[in-house]
Short mmCIF file of C-alpha atoms in Angstrom, two decimals:
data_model
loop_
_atom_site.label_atom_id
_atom_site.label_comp_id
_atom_site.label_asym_id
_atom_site.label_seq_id
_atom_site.Cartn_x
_atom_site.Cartn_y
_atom_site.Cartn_z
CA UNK C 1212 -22.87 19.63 -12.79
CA UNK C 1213 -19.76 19.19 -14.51
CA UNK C 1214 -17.82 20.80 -11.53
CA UNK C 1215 -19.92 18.05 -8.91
CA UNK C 1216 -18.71 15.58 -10.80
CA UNK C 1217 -15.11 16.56 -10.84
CA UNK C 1218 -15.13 16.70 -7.01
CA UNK C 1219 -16.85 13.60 -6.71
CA UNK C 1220 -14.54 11.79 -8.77
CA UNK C 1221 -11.60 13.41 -6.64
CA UNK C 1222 -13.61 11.86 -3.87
CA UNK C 1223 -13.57 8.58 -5.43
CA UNK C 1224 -9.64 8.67 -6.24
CA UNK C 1225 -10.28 9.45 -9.69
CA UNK C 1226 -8.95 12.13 -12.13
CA UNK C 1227 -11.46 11.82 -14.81
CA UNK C 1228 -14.99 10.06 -15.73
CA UNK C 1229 -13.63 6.70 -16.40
CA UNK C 1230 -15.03 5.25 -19.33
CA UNK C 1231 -14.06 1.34 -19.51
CA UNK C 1232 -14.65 -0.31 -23.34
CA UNK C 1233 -15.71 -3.08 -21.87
CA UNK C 1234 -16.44 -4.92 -17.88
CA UNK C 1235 -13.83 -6.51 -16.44
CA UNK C 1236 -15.16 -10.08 -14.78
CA UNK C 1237 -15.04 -9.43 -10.82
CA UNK C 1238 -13.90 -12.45 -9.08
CA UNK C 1239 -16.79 -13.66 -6.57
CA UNK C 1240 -14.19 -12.43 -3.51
CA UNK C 1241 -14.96 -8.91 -4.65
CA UNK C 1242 -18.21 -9.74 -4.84
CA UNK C 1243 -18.85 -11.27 -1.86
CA UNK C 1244 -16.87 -8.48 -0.12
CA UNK C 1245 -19.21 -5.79 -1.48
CA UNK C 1246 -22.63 -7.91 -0.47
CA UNK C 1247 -20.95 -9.01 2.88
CA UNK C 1248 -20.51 -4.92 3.53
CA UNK C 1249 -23.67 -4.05 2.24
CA UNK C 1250 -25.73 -6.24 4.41
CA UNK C 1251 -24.21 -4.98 7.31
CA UNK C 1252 -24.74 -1.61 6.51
CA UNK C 1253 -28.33 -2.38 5.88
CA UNK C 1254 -28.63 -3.96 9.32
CA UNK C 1255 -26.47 -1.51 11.12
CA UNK C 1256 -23.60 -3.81 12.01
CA UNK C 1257 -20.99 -1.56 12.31
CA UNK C 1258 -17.71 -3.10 10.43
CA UNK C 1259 -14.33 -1.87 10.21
CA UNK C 1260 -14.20 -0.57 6.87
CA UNK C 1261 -10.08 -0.73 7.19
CA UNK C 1262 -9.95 -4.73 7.49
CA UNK C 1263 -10.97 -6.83 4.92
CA UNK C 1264 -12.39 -10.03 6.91
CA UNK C 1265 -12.80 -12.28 4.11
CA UNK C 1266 -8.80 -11.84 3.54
CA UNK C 1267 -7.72 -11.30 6.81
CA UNK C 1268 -5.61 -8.21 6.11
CA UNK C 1269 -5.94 -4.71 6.94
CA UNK C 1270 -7.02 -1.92 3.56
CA UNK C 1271 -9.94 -0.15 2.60
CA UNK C 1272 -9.00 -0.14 -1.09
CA UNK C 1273 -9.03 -3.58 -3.31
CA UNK C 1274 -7.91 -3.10 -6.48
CA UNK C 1275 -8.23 -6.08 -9.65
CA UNK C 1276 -5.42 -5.35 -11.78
CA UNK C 1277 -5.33 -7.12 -15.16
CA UNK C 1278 -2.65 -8.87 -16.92
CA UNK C 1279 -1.63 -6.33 -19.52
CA UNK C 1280 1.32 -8.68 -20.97
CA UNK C 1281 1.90 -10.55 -24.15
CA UNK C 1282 2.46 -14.42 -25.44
CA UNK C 1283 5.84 -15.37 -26.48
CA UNK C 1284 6.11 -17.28 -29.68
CA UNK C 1285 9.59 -18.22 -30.29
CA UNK C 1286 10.59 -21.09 -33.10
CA UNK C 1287 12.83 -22.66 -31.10
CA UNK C 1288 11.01 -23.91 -27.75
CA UNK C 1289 14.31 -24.74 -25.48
CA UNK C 1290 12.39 -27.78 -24.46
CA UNK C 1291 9.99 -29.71 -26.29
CA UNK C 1292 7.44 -30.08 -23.41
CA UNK C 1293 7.55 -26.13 -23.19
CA UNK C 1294 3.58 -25.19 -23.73
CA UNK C 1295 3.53 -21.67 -23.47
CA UNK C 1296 5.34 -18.53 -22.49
CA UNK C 1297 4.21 -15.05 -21.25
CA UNK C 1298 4.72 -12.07 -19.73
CA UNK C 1299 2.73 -11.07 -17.24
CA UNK C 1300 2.28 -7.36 -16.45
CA UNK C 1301 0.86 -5.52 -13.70
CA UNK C 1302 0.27 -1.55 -13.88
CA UNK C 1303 0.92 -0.54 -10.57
CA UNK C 1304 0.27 3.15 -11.24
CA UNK C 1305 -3.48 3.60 -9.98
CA UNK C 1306 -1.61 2.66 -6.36
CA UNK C 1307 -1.50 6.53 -5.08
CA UNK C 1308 2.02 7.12 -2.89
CA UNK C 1309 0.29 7.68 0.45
CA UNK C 1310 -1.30 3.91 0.49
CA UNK C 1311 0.34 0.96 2.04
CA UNK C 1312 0.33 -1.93 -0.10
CA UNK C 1313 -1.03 -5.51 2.65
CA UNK C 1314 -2.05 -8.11 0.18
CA UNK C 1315 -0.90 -8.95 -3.23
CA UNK C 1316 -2.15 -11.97 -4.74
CA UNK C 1317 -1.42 -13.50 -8.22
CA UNK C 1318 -4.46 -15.35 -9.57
CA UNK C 1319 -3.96 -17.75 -12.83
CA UNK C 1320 -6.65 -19.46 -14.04
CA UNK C 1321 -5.75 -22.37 -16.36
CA UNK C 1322 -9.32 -22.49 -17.10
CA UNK C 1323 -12.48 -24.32 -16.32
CA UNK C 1324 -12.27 -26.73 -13.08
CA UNK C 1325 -13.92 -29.70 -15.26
CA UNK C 1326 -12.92 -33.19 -15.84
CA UNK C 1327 -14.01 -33.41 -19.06
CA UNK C 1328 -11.13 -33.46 -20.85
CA UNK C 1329 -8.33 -34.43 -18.66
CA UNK C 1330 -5.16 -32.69 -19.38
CA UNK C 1331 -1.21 -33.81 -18.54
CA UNK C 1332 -0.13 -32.82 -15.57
CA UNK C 1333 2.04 -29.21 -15.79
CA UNK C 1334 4.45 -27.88 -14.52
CA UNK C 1335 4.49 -23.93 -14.02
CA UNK C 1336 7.79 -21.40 -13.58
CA UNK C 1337 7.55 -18.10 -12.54
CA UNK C 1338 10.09 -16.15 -12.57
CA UNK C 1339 10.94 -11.75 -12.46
CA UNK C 1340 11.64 -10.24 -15.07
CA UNK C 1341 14.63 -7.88 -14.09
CA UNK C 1342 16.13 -6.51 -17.54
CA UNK C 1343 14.30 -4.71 -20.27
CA UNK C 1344 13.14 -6.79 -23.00
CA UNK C 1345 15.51 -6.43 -25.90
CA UNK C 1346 13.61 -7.07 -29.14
CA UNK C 1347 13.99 -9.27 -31.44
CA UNK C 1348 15.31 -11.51 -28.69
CA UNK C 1349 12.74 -14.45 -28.70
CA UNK C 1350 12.16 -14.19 -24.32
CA UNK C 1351 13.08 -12.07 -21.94
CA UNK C 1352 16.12 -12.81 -19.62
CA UNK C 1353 14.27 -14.56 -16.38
CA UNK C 1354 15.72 -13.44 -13.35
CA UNK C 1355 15.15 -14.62 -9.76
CA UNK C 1356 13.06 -18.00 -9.81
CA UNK C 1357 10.24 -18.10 -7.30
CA UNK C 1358 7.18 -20.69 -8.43
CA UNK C 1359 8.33 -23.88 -9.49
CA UNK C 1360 5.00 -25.87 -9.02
CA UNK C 1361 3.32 -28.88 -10.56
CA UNK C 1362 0.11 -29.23 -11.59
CA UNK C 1363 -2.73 -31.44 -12.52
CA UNK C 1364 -4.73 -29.91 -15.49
CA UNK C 1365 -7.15 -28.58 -15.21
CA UNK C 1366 -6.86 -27.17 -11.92
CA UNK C 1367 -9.21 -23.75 -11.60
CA UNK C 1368 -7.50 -20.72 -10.16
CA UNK C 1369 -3.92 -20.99 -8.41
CA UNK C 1370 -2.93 -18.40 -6.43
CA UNK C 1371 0.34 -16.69 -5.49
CA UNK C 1372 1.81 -14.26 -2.77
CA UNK C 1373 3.45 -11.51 -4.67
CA UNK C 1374 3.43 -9.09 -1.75
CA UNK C 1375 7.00 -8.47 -1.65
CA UNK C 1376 7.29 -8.29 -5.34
CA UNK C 1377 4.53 -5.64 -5.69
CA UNK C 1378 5.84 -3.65 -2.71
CA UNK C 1379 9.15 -2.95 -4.42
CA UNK C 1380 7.43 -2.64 -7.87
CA UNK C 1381 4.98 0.00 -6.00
CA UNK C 1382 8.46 1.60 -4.59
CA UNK C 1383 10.10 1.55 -7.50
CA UNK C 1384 7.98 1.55 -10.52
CA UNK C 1385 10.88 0.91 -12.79
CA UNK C 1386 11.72 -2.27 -11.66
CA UNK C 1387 8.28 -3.43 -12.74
CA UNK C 1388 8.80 -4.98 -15.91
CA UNK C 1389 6.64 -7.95 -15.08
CA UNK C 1390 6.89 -11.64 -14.49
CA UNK C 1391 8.05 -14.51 -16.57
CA UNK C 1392 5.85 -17.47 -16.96
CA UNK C 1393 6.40 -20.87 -18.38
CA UNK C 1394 4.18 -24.02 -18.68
CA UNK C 1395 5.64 -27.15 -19.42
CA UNK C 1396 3.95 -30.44 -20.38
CA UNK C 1397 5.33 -32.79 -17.86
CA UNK C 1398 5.97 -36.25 -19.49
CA UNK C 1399 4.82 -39.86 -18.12
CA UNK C 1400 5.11 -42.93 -19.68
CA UNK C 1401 2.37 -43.87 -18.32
CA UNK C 1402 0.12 -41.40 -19.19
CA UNK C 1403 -3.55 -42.67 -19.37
CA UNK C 1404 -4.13 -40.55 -22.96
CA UNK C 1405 -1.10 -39.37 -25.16
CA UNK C 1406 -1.79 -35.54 -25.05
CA UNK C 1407 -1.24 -34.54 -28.74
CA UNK C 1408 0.97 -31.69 -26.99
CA UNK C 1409 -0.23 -28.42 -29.84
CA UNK C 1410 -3.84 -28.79 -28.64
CA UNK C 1411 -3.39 -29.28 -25.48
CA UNK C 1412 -1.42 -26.15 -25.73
CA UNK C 1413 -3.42 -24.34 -27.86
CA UNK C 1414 -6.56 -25.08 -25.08
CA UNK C 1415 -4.44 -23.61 -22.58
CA UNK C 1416 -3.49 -20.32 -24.03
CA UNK C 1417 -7.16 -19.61 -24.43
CA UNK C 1418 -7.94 -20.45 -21.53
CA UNK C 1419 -5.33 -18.86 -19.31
CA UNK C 1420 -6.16 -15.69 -17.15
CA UNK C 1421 -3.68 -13.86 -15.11
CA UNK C 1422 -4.74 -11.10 -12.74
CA UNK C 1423 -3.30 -9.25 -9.34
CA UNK C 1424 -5.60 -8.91 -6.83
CA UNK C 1425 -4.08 -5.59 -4.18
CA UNK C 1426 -5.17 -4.37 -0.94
CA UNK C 1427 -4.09 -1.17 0.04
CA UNK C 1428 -4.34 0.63 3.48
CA UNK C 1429 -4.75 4.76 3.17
CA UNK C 1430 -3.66 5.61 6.28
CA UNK C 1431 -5.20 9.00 6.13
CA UNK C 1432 -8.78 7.23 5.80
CA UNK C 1433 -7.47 4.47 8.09
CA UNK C 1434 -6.74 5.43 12.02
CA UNK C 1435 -5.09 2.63 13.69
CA UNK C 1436 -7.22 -0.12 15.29
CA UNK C 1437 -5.93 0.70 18.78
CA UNK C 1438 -6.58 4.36 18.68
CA UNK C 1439 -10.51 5.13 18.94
CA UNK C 1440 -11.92 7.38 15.75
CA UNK C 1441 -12.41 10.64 17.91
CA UNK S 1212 -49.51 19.87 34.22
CA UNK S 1213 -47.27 21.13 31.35
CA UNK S 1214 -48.75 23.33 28.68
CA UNK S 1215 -49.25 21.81 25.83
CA UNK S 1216 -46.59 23.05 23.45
CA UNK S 1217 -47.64 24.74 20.20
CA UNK S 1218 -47.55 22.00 17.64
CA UNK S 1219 -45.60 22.75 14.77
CA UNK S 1220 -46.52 21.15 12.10
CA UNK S 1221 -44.73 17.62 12.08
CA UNK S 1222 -43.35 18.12 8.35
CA UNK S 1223 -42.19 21.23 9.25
CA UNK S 1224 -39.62 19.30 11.71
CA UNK S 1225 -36.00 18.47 11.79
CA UNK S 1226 -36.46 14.91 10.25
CA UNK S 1227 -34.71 12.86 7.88
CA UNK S 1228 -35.97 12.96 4.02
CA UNK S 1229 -35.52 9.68 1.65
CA UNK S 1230 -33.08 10.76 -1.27
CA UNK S 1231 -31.85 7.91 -3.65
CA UNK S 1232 -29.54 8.82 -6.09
CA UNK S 1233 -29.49 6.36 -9.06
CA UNK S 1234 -26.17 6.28 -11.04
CA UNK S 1235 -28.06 6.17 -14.17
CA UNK S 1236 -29.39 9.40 -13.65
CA UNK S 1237 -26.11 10.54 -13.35
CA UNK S 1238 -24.75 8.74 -16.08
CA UNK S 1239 -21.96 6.63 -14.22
CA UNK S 1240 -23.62 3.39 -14.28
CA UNK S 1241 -21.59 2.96 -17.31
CA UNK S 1242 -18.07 2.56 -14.87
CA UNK S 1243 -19.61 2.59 -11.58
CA UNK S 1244 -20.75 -1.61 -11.34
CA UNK S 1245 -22.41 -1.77 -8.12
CA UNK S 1246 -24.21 -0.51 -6.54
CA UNK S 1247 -26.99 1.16 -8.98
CA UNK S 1248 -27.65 3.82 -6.30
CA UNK S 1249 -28.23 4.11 -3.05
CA UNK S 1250 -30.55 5.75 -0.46
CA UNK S 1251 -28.32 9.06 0.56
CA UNK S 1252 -31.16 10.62 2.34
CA UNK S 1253 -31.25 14.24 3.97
CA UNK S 1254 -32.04 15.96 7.01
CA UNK S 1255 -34.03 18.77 6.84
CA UNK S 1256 -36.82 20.86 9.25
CA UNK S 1257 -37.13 23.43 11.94
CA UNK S 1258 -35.81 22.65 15.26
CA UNK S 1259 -37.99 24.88 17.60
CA UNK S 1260 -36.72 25.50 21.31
CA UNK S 1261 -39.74 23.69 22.70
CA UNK S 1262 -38.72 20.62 20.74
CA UNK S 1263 -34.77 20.06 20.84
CA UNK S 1264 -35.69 18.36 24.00
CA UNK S 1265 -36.75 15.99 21.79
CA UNK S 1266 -35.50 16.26 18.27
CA UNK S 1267 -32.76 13.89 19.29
CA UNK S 1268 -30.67 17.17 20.03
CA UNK S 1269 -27.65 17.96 21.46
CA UNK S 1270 -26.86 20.27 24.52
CA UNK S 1271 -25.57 23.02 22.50
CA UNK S 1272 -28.91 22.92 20.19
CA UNK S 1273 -30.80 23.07 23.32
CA UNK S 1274 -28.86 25.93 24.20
CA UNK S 1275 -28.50 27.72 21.21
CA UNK S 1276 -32.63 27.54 20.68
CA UNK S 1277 -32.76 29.25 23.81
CA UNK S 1278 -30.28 31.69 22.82
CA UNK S 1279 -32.46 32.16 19.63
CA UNK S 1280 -35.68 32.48 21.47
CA UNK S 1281 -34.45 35.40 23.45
CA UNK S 1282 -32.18 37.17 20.53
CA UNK S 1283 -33.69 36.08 16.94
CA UNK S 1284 -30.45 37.52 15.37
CA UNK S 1285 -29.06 34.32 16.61
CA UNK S 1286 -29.75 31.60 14.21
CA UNK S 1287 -32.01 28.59 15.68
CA UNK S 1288 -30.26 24.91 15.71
CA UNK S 1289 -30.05 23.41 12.34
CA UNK S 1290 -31.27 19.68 11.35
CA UNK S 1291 -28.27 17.78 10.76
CA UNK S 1292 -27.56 13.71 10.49
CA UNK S 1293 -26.68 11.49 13.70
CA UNK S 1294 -26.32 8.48 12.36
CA UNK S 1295 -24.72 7.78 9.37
CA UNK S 1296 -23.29 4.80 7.17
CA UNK S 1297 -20.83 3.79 4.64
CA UNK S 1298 -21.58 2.10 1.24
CA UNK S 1299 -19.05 -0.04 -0.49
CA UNK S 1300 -18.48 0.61 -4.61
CA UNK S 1301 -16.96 -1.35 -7.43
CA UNK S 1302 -16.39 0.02 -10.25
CA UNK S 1303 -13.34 -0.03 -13.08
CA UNK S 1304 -11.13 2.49 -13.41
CA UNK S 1305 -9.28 3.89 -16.82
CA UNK S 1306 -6.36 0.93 -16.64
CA UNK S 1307 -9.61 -1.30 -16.66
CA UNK S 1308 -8.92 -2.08 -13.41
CA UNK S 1309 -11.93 -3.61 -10.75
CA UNK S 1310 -12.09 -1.46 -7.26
CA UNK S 1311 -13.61 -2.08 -4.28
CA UNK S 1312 -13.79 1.07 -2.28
CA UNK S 1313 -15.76 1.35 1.27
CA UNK S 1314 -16.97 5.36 1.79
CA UNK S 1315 -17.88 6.16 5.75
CA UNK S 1316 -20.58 8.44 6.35
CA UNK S 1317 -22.45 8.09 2.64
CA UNK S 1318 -26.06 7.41 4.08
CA UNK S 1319 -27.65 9.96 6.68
CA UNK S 1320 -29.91 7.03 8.96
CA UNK S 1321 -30.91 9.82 11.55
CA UNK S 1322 -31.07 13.22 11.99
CA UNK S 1323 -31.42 15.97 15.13
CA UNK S 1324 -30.44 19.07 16.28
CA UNK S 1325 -27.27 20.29 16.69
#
């Protein structure tokens, strides 16, 4: 059995029995993908397993790739609305050469879309992270700039387009040395409630999910559209 | 009027045999996180000359029976699927991450001649 298993797991992409500590949570895209491919399998619509309706891009692989980065804590927050500041990272290395990447899409959930407790409005900055962390110093040197977005808290799941990122990442794996993120309290006068600003942060940092949902197209298991499966 | 054809006993005939393979047997349920299983199926049976006509055969099993029928050294047709479809899996990987994979051809539907 043992040898079965090692083909079928060469089937699957695999190397060896994976053997996770604990589930992941699958976002309800993945799972409405799955049931929306199982029911027509079950009725014998045939779909084309190489485009992925629901996201209107060609793949046959999705992959959920969780944030494997770190908080930064540094003394001295260079502004005092700064909330919190992380590194996001993306491990890139499950993507095999052969696939093409189509879709990249940063998730980050700030946490629960209730209206409860009101939070200040935000504002987020995203940024690449294009020189090695040197340690000891406090963040990382942020490179090129690309979200600058504000926010009203709490807001659910915002999403980014990181498909040009990823691509060159995917290219060239050393360049991946992950994204810089910032969230600032944004101040008002006016603000309804005076946001006592460490709890407020505090909340968010538990509550704050990143994740990188791929597509990938593997063109061996994917004949072009135009060109009938013979 | 046609004579009746020897009836070979309808189990004994190419058809398609239910097969679900549960992950748990197997073990992978603890990675694999959907689908618990699914219905595989086989095909298996005899596929007699008198019957490719109708064992959802192709030519070349027609021909081939009748190749069979007058040398026996020549193997008869052999019950194979016709129809198949794909499942879709998620499971997590060793990096913990969640994939969504679609695999053609997983579940035989029908089966014939050929």
């Amino acid at each position: 059995f043992q040898f079965q298993e090692r083909v079928f797991l060469q089937f699957l992409g695999l190397d060896k029995v994976p053997s996770p500590q604990k589930f992941q949570p699958v976002p309800y895209i993945l799972k409405k993908i799955f049931h929306d491919q199982e029911a027509a399998a079950t009725t014998g619509v045939s779909r084309d397993l190489c485009y992925v309706k629901e996201l209107g891009v060609r793949g046959n692989i999705l992959r959920l790739l969780p944030d494997q980065g770190f908080f930064f804590y540094s003394k001295n927050l260079p502004q005092v609305s700064s909330c919190l500041q992380k590194l996001l990272y993306f491990n890139l290395s499950s993507v095999k050469d052969k696939e093409q990447l189509t879709m990249a899409q940063l998730g980050l959930d700030l946490g629960p879309n209730t209206y409860y407790n009101l939070g200040p409005e935000l504002e987020l900055v995203l940024s690449l992270v294009q020189e090695p962390h040197v340690w000891g110093q406090s963040i990382p040197k942020p490179g090129k700039m690309f979200v600058l977005q504000s926010v009203l808290w709490p807001q659910g799941v915002l999403h980014f387009n990181l498909l040009d990122v990823a691509r060159d990442w995917s290219n060239n794996p050393q360049k991946n040395l992950g994204l810089f993120l910032e969230i600032l309290v944004k101040e008002h006068r006016d603000s309804v409630a005076n946001f006592q600003l460490g709890d407020t942060c505090a909340r968010l940092r538990c509550t704050l999910h990143a994740s990188l949902l791929i597509v990938t197209l593997n063109p061996k298991q994917c004949y072009h559209s135009s060109r009938e499966r013979r | 009027a046609a004579i009746p054809a020897p009836n070979a006993p309808c189990k004994n005939l190419c058809h398609r045999h239910q097969l679900f393979i549960n992950f748990r047997d197997l073990g992978w349920h603890k990675w694999i996180i959907a689908p618990k299983g699914f219905m595989a199926n086989y095909c298996h049976g005899d596929c007699p000359f008198s019957l490719t006509t109708s064992l959802n055969s192709s030519n070349y099993a027609f021909m081939q029976a009748m190749m069979h029928v007058v040398d026996p050294a020549i193997p008869q047709a052999v019950c194979i699927p016709t129809k198949l479809s794909p499942i879709s899996m998620l499971y997590q990987d060793n990096d913990d991450n969640v994939i969504l994979r679609h695999y053609e051809d997983m579940v035989v539907d029908e089966c014939g001649c050929g």
